[in-house]
Coordinates of C-alpha atoms in Angstrom, one line a residue:
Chain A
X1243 CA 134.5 105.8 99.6
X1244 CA 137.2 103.2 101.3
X1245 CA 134.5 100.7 100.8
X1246 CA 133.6 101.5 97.6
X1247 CA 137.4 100.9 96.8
X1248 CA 138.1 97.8 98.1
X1249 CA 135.1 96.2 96.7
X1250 CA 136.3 97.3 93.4
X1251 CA 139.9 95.7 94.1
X1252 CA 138.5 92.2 94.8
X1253 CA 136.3 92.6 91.6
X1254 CA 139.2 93.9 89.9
X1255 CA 141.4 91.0 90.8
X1256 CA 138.9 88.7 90.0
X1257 CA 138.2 90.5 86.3
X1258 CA 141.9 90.4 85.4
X1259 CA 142.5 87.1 86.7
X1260 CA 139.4 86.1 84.2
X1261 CA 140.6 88.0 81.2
X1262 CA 144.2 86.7 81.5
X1263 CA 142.8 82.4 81.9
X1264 CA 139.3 83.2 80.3
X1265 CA 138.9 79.2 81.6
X1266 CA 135.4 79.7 83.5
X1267 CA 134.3 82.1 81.0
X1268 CA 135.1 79.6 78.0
X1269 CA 134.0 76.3 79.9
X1270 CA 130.6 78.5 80.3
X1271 CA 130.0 79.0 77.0
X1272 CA 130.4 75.7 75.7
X1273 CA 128.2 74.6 78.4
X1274 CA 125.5 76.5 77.5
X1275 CA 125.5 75.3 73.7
X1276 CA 125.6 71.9 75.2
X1277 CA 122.1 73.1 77.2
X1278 CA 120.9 74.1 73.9
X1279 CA 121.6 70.9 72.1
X1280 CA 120.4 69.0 75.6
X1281 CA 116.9 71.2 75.1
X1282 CA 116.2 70.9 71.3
X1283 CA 116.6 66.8 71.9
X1284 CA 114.5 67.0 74.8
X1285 CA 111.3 68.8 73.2
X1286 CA 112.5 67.7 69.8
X1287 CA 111.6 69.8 67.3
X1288 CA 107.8 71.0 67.7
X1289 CA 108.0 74.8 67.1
X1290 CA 105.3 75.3 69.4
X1291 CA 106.3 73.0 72.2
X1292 CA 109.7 74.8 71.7
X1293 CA 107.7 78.4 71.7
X1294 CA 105.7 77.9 74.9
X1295 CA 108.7 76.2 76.8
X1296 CA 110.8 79.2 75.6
X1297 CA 111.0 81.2 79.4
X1298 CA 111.7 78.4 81.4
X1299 CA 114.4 77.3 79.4
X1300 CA 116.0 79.7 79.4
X1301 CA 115.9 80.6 83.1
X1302 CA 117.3 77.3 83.1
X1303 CA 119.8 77.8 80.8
X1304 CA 121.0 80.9 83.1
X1305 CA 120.5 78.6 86.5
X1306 CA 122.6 75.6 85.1
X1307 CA 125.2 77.7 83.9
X1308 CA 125.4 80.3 87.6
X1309 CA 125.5 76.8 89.1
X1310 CA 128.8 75.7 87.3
X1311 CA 130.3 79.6 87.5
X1312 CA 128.8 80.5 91.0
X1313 CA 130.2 77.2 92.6
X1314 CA 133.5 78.6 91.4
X1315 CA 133.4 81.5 93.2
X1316 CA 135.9 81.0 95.7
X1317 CA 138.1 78.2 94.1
X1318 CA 140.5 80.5 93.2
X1319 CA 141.5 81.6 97.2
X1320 CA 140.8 78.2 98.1
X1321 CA 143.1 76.6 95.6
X1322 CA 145.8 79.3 96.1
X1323 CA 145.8 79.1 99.6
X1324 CA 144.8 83.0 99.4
X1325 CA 142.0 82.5 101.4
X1326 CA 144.1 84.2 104.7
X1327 CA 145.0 86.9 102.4
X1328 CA 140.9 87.9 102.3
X1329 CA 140.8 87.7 105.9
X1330 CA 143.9 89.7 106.7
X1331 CA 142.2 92.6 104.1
X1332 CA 141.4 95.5 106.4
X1333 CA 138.0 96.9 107.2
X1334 CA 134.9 95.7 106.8
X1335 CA 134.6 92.2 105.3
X1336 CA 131.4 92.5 103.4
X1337 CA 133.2 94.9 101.2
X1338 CA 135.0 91.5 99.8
X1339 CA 131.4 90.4 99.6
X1340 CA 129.9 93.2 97.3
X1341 CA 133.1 92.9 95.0
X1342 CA 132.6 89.5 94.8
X1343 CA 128.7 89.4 94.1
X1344 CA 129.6 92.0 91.4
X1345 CA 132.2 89.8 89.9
X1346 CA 129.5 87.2 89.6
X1347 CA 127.1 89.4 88.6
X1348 CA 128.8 90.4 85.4
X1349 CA 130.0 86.8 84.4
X1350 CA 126.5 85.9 84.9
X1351 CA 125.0 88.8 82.7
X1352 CA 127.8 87.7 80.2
X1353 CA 126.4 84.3 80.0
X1354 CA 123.2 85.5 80.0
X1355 CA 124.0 87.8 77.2
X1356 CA 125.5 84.3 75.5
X1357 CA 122.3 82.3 76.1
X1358 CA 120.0 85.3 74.6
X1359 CA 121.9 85.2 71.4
X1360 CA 122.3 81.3 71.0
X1361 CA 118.1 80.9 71.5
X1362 CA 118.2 83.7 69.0
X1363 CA 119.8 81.8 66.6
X1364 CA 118.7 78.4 67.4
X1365 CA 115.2 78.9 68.3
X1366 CA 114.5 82.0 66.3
X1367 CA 113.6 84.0 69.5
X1368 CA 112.9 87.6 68.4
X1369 CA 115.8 89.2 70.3
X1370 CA 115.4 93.0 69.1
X1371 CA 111.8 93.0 69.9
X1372 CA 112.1 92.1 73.6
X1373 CA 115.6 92.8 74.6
X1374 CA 115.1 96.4 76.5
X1375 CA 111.7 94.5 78.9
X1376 CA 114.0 91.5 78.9
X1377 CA 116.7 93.6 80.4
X1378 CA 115.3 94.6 84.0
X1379 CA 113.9 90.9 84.1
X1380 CA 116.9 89.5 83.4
X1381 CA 119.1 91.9 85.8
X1382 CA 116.7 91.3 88.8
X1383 CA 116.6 87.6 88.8
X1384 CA 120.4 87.5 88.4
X1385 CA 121.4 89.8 91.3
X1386 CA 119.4 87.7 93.6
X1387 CA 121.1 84.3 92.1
X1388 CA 124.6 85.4 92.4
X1389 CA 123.5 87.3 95.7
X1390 CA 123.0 83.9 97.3
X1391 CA 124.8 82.0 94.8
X1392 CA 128.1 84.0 96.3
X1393 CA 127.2 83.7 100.0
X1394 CA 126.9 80.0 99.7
X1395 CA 130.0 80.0 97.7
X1396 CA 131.7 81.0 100.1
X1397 CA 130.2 78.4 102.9
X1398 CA 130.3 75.6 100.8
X1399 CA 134.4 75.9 99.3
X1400 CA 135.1 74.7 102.7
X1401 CA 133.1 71.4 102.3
X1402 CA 134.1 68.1 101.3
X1403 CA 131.6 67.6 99.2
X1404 CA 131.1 71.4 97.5
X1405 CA 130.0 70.3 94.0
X1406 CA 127.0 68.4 95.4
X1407 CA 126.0 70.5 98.5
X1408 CA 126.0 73.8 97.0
X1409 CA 123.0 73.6 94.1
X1410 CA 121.3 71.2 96.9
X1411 CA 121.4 74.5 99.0
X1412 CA 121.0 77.0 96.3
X1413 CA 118.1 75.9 94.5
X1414 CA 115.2 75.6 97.0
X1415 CA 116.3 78.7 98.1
X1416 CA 116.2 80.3 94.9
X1417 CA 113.0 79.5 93.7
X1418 CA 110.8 82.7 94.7
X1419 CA 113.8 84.4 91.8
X1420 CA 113.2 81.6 89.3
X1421 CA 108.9 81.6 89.4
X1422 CA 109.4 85.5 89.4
X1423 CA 112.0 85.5 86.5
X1424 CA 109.9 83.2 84.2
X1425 CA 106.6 84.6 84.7
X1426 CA 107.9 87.6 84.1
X1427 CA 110.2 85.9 81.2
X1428 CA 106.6 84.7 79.8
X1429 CA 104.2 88.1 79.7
X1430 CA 107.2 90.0 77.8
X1431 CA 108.1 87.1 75.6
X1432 CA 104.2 87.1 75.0
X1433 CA 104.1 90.8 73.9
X1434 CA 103.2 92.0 77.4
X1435 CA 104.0 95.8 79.2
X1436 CA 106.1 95.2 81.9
X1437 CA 103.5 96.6 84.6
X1438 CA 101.4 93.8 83.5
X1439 CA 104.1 91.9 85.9
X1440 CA 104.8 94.6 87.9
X1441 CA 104.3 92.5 90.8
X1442 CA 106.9 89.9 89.9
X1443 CA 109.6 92.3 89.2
X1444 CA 108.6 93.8 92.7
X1445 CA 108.9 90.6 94.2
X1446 CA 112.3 90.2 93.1
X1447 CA 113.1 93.5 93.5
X1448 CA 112.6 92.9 97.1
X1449 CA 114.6 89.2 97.3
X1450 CA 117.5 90.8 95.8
X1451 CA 117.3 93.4 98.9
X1452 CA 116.6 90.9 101.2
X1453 CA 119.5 88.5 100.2
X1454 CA 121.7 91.2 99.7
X1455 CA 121.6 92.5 103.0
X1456 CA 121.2 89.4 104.5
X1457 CA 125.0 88.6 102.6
X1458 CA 126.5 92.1 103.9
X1459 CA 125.3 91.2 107.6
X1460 CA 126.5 87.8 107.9
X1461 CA 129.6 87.3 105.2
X1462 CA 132.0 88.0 108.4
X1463 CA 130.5 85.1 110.2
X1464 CA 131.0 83.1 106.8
X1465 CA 134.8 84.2 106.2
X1466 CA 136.4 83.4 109.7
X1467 CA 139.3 81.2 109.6
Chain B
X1477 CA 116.5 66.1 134.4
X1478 CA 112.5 66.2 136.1
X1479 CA 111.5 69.2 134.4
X1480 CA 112.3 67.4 131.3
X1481 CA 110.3 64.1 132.4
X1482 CA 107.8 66.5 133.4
X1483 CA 107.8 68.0 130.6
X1484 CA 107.3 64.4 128.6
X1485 CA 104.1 63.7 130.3
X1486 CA 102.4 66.7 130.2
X1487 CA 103.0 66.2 126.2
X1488 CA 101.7 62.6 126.8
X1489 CA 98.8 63.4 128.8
X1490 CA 98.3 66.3 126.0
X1491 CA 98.2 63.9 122.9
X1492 CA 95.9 61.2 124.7
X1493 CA 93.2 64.2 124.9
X1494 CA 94.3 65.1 121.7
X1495 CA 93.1 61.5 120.5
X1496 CA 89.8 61.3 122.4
X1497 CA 88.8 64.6 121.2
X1498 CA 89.7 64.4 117.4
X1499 CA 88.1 60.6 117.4
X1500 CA 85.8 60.6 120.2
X1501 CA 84.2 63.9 120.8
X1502 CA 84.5 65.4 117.7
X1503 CA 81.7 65.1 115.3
X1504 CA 82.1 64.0 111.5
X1505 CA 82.3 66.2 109.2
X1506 CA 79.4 66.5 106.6
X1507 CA 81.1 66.2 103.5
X1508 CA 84.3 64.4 104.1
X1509 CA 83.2 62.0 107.1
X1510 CA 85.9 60.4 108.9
X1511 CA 89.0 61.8 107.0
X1512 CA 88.7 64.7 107.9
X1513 CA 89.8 63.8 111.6
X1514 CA 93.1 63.8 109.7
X1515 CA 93.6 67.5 110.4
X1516 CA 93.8 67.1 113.8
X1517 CA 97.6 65.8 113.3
X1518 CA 98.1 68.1 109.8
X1519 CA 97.4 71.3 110.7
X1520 CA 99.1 71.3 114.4
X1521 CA 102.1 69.5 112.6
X1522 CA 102.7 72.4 110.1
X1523 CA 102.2 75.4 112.9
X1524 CA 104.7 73.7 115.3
X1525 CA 106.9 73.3 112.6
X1526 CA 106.4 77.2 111.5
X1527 CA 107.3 77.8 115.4
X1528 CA 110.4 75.3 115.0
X1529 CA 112.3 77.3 112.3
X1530 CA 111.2 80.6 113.7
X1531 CA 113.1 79.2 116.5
X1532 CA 115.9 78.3 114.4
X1533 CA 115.9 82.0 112.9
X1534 CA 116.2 83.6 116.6
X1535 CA 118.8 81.0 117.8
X1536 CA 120.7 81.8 114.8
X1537 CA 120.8 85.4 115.1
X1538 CA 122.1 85.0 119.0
X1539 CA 124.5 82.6 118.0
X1540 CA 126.4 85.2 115.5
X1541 CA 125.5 88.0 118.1
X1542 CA 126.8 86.1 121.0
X1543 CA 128.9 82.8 119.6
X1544 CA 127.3 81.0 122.8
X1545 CA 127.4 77.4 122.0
X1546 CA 123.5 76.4 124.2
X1547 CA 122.4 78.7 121.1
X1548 CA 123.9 76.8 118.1
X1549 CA 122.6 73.8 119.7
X1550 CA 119.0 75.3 119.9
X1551 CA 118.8 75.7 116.3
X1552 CA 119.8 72.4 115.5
X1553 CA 117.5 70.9 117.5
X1554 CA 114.7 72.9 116.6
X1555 CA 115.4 72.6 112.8
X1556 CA 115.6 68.7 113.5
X1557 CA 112.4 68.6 114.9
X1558 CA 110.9 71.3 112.7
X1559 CA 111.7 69.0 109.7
X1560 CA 110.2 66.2 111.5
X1561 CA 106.9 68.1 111.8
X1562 CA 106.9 69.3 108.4
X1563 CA 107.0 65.6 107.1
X1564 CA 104.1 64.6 109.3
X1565 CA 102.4 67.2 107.3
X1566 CA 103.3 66.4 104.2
X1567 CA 102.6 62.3 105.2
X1568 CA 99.0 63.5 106.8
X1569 CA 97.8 65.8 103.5
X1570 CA 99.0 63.2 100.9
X1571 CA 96.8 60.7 103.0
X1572 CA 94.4 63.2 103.4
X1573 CA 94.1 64.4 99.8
X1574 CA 93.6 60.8 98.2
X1575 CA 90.1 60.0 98.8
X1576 CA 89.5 64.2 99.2
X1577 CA 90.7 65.5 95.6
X1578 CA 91.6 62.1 94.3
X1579 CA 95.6 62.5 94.1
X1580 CA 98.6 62.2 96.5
X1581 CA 100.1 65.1 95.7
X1582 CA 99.7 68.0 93.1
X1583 CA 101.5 71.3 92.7
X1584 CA 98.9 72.9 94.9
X1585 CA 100.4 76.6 96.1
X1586 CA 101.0 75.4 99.8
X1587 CA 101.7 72.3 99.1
X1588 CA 104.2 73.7 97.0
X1589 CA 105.7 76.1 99.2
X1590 CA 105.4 74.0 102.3
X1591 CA 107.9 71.1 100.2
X1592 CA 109.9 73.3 99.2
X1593 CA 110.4 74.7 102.9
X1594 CA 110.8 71.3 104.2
X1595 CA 113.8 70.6 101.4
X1596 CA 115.5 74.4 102.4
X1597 CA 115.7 72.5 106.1
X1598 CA 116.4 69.2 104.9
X1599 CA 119.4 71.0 102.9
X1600 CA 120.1 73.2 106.6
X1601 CA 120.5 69.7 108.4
X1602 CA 123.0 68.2 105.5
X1603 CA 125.5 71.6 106.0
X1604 CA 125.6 70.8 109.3
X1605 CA 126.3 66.9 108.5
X1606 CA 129.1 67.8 106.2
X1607 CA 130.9 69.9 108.0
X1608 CA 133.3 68.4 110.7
X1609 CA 134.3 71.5 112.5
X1610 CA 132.0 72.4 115.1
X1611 CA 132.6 75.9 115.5
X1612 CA 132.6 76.2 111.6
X1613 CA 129.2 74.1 110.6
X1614 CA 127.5 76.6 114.0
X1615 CA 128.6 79.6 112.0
X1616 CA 127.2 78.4 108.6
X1617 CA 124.2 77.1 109.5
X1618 CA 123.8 80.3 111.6
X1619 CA 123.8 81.9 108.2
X1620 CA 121.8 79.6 106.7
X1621 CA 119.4 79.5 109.4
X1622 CA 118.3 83.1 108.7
X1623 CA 119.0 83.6 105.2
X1624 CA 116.3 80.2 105.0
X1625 CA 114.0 81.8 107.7
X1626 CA 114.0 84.9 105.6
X1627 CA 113.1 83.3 102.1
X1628 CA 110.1 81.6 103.5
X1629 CA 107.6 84.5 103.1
X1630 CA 109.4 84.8 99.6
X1631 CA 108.6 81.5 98.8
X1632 CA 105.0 81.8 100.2
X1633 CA 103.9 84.5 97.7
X1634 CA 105.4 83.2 94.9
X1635 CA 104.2 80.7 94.7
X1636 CA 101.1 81.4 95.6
X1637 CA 100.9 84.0 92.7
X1638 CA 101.7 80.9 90.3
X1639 CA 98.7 78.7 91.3
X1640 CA 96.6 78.1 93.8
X1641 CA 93.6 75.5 94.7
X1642 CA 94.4 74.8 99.0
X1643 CA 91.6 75.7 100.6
X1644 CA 92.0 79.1 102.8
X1645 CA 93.5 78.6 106.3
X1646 CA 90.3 78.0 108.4
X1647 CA 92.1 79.1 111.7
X1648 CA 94.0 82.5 110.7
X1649 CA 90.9 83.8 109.1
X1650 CA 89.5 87.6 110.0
X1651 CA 86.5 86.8 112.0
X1652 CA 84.8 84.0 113.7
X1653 CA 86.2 80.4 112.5
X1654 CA 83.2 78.9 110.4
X1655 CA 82.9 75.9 112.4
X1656 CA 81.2 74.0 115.0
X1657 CA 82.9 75.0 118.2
X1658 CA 83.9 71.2 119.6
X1659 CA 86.0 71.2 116.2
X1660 CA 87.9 74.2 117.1
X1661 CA 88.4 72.8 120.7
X1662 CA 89.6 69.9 119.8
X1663 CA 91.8 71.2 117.3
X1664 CA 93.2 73.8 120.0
X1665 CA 93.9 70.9 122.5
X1666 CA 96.0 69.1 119.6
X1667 CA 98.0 72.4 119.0
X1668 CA 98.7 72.9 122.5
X1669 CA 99.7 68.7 122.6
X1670 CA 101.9 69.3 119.7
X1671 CA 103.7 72.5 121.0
X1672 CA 104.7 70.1 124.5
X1673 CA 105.6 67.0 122.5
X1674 CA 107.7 70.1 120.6
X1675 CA 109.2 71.6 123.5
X1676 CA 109.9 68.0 125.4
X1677 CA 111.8 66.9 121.7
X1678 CA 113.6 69.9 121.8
X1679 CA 115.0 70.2 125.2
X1680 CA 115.7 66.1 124.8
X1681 CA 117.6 66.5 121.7
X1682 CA 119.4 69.9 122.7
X1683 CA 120.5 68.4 125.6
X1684 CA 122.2 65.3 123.2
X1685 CA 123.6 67.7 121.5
X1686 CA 125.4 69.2 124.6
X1687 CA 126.3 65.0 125.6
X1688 CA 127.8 64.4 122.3
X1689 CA 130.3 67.6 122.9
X1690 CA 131.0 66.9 125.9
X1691 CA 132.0 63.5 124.9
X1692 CA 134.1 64.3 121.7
X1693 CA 136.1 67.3 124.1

């Protein structure tokens, strides 16, 4: 129950410190138009190029943009000099660790939620029709990214060079989530049931449990001064 | 100090028989001929290097257990040399696969998984490059030593789900390898070679490791 409370207080904190800037949140979503634009260039603008590219894209879309908003993470102690202040917090550290993967976990969804509807409009992706088989997809594949994403967060604000290190660490690790997330992406954009790919989802079912715990077990080692 | 030595020629002595029987003894294969003598260095590369970061994994967990330092060191070394193993690989197979399926690379499942394995280790070995406190860049890579360690049978089926054309593992197959014996033999003697050269590199490079501290004190 203690636990439970003081992993809401860091997301908390995190959440009204959000709401009151709204900086990452904002640069986000101008980041991902900028994708958009970046994409329709790329393919140019064959429908059906733009149609069977569709999942990957936007598993990119979301990747690109957790990059940006993951790597930020733990600017905010480190820049603030608060970063004592999480280690003096009482009791079990990976309590710090769950608020914080849930923080990321919602901005993530929120840009993902900002993606969906800028394909929708831009690419004429047929949100209503998908969105509830989209939904477990699209919340599996994220709470492994920002399971990870978080974790290595919090190794790399220490690092001279964080912006470069983290997605070189990140990535490789995360691509068992992102074949998962785009096949699975693929059979329900395709008009697919979901336990036509009930093997991906249960593959990334079981990364997002391995990484979690994986993040609750060794977040102390990660956080000492 | 002589164990070590030791230790060096036994992996010497192990890679010259290693030699003789993969060019020598062996016979050529039927349909690939000479090439396929290659696999005497790929496939013992890749299975040391499995051993290497399974290494890595344990040494990592002692060293959050138990913060000893010989531990840290371990892992570092092993991942070192792992990486090293799992580039002869890659090197061997692309040499292998030209005249064999005609291309130097393609997005093959294990040769998929195994590259992205060997760039989760390359990306181990830059942490600990970037970070200049010891005790700190121990801890991380601890972390990232299992986390890494973990994600590798992740990796392994899925990719494998996405494509596949690798032929099966001939070794860790159910039932009798479907092979002449002097192939497996000489294959065998390779893996054996392989796992010294492994354990001389490791204790050599460990005990750097503990120089270079002792040094910098």
């Amino acid at each position: 129950m203690i636990y439970a409370r003081r992993a809401w207080i860091v997301l908390w904190k995190d959440l009204l410190s959000e709401r009151r800037s709204k900086e990452t949140l904002n640069a986000l979503f101008f980041f991902a138009l900028l994708l958009l634009f970046l994409f329709q260039f790329a393919l140019g603008a064959d429908r059906e190029r733009l149609v069977a590219a569709l999942p990957g894209l936007l598993w990119l879309g979301f990747i690109l943009s957790g990059l940006v908003g993951l790597g930020r993470a733990f600017l905010a102690e480190r820049e603030n000099d608060c970063w004592e202040g999480l280690l003096l917090a009482p009791g079990d550290k990976s309590a710090i660790y769950l608020g914080k993967v849930a923080g990321n976990l919602l901005l993530m969804l929120l840009v993902a939620a900002i993606l969906l509807v800028l394909f929708a409009v831009f690419f004429n992706l047929d949100l209503g029709a998908h969105l509830l088989p989209l939904a477990p997809v699209i919340g599996l594949g994220t709470i492994g990214f920002a399971a990870v994403g978080t974790l290595f967060g919090a190794m790399t604000a220490h690092v001279r060079a964080r912006e470069l290190l983290f997605p070189v660490l990140l990535l490789p690790v995360q691509v068992p989530v992102l074949l998962g997330a785009v096949k699975a992406t693929e059979a329900v954009l395709l008009g697919e049931p979901l336990a036509a790919v009930g093997h991906w989802l249960g593959l990334l079912a079981a990364a997002d449990v391995i990484y979690l715990t994986a993040g609750i077990l060794t977040f102390d080692a990660v956080l000492e001064a | 100090m002589s164990l070590q030595r030791g230790l060096g020629w036994l992996a010497v002595a192990g890679l010259a028989a290693g030699i003789v029987m993969a060019l020598g003894v062996a016979p050529r294969e039927a349909t690939q001929g000479n090439v396929q003598r290659i696999m005497y260095v790929h496939v013992p590369a890749i299975l040391v290097a499995y051993l290497a970061f399974a290494v890595v994994l344990v040494a990592s967990v002692i060293y959050l257990w138990r913060r000893v330092d010989g531990a840290d060191r371990l892992a570092h070394a092993s991942a070192e040399v792992g990486v090293v193993f799992t580039g002869i690989n890659i090197a061997t197979g692309s040499i292998w696969g030209k005249p064999t399926w005609g291309t130097w690379w393609t997005w093959d499942a294990r040769l998929t998984s195994v590259c992205i394995m060997f760039v989760i280790y390359l990306g181990y070995l830059l942490l600990r490059a970037m970070i200049e406190d010891r005790e700190r860049a121990a801890r991380f890579a601890a972390v990232l030593g299992i986390v890494a360690a973990l994600d590798i049978p992740l990796v392994h089926f899925s990719v494998s789900w996405w494509r596949t054309l690798h032929q099966p593992s001939t070794l860790l197959r159910p039932g009798r390898a479907p092979m002449d014996p002097t192939f497996v033999v000489a294959l065998t003697i390779n893996l054996v070679a392989f796992a010294l050269l492994y354990a001389y590199f490791l204790a050599r490079r460990a005990r750097l490791l503990k120089r270079e501290q002792e040094v910098l004190a």
